[in-house]
Short mmCIF file of C-alpha atoms in Angstrom, two decimals:
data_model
loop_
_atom_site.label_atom_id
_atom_site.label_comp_id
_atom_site.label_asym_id
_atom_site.label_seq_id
_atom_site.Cartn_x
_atom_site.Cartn_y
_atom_site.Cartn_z
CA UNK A 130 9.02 24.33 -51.80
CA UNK A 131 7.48 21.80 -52.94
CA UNK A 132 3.94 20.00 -51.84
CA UNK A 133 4.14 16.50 -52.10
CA UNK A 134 0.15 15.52 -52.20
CA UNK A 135 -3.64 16.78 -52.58
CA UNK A 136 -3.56 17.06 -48.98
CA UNK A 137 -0.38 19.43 -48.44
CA UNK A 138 -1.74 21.41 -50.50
CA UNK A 139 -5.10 22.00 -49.02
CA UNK A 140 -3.21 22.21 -45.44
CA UNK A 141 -1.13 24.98 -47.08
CA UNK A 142 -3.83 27.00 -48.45
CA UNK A 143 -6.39 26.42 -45.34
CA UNK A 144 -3.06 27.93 -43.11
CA UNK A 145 -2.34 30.65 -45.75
CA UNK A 146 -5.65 31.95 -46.13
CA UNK A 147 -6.29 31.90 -42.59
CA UNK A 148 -2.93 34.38 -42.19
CA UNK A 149 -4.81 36.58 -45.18
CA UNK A 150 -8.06 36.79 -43.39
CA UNK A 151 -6.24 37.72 -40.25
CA UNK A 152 -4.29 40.54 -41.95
CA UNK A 153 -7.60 41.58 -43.73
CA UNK A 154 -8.94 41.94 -40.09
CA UNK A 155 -6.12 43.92 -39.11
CA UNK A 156 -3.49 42.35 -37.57
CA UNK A 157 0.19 43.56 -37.94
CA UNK A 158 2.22 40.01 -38.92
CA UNK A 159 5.11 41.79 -38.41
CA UNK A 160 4.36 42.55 -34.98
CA UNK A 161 5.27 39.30 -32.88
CA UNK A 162 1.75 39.18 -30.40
CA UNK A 163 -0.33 39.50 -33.62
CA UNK A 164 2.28 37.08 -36.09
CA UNK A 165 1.98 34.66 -32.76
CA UNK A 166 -1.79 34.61 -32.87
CA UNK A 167 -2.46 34.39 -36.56
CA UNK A 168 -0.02 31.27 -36.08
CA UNK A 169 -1.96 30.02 -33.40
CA UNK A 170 -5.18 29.75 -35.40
CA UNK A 171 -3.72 28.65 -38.87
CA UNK A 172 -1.93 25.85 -37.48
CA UNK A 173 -4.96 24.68 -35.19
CA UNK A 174 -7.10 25.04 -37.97
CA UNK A 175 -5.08 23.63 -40.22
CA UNK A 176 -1.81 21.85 -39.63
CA UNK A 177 -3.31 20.35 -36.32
CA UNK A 178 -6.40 19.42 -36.85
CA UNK A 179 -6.43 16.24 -36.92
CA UNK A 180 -5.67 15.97 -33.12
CA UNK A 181 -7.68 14.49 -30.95
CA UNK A 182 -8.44 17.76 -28.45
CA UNK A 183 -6.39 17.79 -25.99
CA UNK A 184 -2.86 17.58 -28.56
CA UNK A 185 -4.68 20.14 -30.75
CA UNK A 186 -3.47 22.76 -27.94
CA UNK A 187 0.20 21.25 -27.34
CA UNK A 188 0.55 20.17 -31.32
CA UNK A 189 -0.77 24.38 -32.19
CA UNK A 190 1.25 25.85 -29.39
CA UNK A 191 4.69 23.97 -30.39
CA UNK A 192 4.33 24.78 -34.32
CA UNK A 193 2.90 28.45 -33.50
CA UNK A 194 6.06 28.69 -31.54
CA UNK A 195 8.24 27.60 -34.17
CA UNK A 196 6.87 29.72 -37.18
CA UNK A 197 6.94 32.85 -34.87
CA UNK A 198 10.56 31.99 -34.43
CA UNK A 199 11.56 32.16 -37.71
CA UNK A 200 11.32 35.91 -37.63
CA UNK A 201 11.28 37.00 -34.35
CA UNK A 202 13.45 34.67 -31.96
CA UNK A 203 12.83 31.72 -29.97
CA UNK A 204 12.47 33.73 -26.74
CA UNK A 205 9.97 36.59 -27.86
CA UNK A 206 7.89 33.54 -29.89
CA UNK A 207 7.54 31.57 -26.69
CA UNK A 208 6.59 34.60 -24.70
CA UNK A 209 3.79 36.25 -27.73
CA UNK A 210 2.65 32.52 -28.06
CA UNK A 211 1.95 31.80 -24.18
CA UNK A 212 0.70 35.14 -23.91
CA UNK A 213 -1.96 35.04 -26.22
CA UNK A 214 -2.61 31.21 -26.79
CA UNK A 215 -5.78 31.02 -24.90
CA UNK A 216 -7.57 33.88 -26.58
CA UNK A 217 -6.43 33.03 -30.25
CA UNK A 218 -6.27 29.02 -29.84
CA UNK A 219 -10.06 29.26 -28.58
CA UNK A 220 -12.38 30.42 -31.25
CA UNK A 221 -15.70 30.97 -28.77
CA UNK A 222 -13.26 33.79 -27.15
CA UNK A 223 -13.90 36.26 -30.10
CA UNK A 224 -13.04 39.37 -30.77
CA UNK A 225 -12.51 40.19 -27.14
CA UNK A 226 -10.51 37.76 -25.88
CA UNK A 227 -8.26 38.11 -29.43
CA UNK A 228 -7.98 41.62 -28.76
CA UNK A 229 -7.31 41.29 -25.22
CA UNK A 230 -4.48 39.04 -26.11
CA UNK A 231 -3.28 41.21 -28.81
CA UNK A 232 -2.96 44.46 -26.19
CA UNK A 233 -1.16 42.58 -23.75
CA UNK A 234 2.80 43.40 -24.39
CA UNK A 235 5.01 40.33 -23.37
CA UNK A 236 8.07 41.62 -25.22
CA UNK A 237 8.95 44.77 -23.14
CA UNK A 238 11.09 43.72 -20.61
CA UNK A 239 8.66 44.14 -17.34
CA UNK A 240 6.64 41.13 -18.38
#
């Protein structure tokens, strides 16, 4: 790994504190719904923010998707991401609406 510029850098530590905060909070990262959501907010937070609003949504959604993949599969990543993307991608939601998200289960095989 290797960051190329000043900037990469502070992307990379704005996304990776963002995942530490998140696990301080309690979220499970090895738990797809929660892994999906922490995703969802480092990457809009960091990685996309330089979006103009609406490709902020599609640019966190795609990349949130892709990191989730990594350990859990393209399939479950889609579902945990579309599942929870409004609640985490939306910070006025708060605690409810993350927690909401984080309860619902998209990975059994009913949903």
């Amino acid at each position: 790994n290797v960051l190329r510029n000043q900037k990469i850098l502070e992307t990379t530590l704005l996304h990776e504190s963002i995942h530490a905060y998140d696990h301080q909070a309690g979220l499970d990262l090895t738990n797809p719904m929660h892994l999906a959501c922490s995703e969802i907010r480092s990457h809009s937070v960091a990685d996309c923010d330089g979006y103009p609003w609406p490709l902020k949504g599609w640019c966190s959604e795609r990349m949130a998707a892709r990191s989730t993949t990594l350990n859990f599969g393209s399939e479950i990543a889609w579902r945990c991401v579309r599942t929870c993307m409004k609640a985490c991608f939306i910070p006025e939601n708060g605690e409810q609406g993350l927690r909401r998200a984080l309860d619902s289960d998209p990975v059994s095989p009913s949903s």
